PDB file of C-alpha atoms in Angstrom:
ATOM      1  CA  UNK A   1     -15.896   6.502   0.726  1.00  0.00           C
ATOM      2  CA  UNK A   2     -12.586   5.022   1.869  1.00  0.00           C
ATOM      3  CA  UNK A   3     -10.872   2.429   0.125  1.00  0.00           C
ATOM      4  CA  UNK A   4      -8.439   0.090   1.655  1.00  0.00           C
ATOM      5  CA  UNK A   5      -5.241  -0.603  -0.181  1.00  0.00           C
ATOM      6  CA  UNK A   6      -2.207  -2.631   0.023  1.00  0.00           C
ATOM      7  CA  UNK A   7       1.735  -0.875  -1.255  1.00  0.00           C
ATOM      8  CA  UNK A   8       3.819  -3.240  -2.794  1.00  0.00           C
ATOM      9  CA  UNK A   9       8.073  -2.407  -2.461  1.00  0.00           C
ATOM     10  CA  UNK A  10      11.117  -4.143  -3.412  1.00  0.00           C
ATOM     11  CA  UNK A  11      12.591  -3.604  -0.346  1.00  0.00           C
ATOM     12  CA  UNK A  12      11.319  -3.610   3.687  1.00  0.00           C
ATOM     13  CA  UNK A  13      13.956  -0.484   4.371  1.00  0.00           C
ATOM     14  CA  UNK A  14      12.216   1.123   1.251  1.00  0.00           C
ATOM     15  CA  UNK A  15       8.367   0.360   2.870  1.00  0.00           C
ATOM     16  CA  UNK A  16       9.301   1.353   6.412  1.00  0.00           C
ATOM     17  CA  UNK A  17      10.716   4.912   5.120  1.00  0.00           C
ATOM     18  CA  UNK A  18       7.405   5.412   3.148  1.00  0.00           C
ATOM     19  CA  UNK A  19       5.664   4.659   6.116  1.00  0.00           C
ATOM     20  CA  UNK A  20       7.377   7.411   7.741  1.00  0.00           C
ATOM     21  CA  UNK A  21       6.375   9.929   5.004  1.00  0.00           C
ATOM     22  CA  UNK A  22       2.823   8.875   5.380  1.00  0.00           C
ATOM     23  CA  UNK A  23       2.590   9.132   8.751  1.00  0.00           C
ATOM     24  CA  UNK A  24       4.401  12.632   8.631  1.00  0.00           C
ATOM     25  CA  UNK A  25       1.801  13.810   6.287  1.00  0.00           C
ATOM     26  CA  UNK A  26      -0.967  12.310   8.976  1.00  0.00           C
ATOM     27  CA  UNK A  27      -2.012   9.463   6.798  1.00  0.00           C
ATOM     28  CA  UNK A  28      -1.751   6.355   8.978  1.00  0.00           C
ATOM     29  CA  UNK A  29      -0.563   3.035   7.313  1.00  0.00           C
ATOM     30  CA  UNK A  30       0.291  -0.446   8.262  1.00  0.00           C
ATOM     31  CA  UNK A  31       3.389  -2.723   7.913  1.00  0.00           C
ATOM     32  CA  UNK A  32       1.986  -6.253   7.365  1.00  0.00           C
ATOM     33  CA  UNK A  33       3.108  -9.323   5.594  1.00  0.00           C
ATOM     34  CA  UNK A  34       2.084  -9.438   1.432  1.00  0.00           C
ATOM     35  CA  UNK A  35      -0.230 -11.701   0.320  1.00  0.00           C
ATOM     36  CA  UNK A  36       1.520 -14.540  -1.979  1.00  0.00           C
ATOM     37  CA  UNK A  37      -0.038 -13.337  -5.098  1.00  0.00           C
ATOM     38  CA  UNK A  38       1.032 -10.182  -4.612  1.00  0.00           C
ATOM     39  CA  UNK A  39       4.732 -11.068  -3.341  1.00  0.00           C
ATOM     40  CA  UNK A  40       7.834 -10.092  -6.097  1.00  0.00           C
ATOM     41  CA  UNK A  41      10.698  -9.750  -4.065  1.00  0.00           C
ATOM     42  CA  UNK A  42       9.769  -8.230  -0.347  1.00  0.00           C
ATOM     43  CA  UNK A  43       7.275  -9.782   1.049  1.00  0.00           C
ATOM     44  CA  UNK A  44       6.364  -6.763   3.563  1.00  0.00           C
ATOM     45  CA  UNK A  45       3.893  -4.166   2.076  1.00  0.00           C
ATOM     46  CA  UNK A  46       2.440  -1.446   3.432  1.00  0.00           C
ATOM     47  CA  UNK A  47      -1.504  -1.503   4.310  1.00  0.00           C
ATOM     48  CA  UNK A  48      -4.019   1.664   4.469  1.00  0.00           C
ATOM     49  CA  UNK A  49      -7.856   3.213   3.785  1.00  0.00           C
ATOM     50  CA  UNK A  50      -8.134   6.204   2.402  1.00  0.00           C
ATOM     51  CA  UNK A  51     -10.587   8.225   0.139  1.00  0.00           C
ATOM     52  CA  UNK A  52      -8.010   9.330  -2.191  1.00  0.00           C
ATOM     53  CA  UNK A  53      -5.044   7.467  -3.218  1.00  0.00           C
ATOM     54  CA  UNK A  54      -4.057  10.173  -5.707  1.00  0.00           C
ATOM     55  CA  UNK A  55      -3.327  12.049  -2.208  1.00  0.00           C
ATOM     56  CA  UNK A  56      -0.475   9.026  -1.077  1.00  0.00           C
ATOM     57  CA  UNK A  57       1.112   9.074  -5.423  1.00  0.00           C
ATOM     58  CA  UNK A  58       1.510  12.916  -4.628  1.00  0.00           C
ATOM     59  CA  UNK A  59       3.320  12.226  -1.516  1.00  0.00           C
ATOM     60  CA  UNK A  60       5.759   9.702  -2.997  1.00  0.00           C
ATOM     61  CA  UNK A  61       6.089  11.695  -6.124  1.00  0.00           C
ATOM     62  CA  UNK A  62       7.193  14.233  -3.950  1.00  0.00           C
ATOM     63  CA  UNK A  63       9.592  12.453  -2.095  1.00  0.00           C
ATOM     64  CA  UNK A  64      10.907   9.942  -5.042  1.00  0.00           C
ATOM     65  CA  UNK A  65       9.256   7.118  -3.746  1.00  0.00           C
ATOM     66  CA  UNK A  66       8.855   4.284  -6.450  1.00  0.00           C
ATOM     67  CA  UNK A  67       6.171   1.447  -4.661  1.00  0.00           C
ATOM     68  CA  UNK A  68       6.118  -2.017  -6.864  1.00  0.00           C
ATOM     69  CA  UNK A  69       2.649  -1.477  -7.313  1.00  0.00           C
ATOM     70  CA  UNK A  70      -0.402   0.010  -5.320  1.00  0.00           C
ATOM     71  CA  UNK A  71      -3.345  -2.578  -4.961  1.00  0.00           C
ATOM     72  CA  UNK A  72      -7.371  -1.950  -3.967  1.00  0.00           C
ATOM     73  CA  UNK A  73      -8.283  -4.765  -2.059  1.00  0.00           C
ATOM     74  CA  UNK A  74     -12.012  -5.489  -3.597  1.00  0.00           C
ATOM     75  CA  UNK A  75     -14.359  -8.216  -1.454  1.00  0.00           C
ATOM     76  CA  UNK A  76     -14.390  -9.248   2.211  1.00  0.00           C
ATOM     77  CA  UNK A  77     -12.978 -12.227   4.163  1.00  0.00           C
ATOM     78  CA  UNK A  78      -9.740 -13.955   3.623  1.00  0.00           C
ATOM     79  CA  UNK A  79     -11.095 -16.397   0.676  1.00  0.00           C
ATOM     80  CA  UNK A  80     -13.165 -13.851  -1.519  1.00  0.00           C
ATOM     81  CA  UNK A  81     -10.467 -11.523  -1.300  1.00  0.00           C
ATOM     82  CA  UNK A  82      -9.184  -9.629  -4.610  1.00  0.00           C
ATOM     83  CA  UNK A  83      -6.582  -7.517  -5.283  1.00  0.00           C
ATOM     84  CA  UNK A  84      -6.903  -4.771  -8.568  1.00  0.00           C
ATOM     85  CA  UNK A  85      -3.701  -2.858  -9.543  1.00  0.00           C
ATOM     86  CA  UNK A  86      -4.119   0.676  -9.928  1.00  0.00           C
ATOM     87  CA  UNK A  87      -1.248   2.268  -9.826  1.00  0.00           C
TER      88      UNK A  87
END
């Protein structure tokens, strides 16, 4: 069952270029604006759905990509919206 998740950075450069791996591994992804609660110092993240996230730590392991953090977004709408850290 896919899962959609949001990838927290400290950068926008450092977001876009794991964008790029992602995409170059065919695992498409999403540069949108943070949520406030989730903002630390670059307020672009990188949204995606996926079965496995393990798959996406791999690639970044792989490549030395650090994210901030890597949220599941749990609930629907905009107001019952939750974010849980897993990674």
């Amino acid at each position: 069952m896919e899962k959609e998740y949001i990838l927290s950075f400290s950068s926008f450069y450092k977001a876009a270029y794991a964008q790029e791996v992602l995409e170059e591994a065919g695992i498409r992804s999403s540069l949108r604006k943070l949520p406030a609660e989730l903002i630390y110092s670059c307020g672009t993240g990188l949204y995606l759905r996926t079965d496995s996230i393990q798959q996406v730590i791999d690639i970044f392991d792989g490549k030395q990509i650090v994210p901030r953090g890597i949220f599941e977004i749990v609930g629907r709408g905009r107001e019952k919206r939750e974010y849980r850290k897993v990674h």
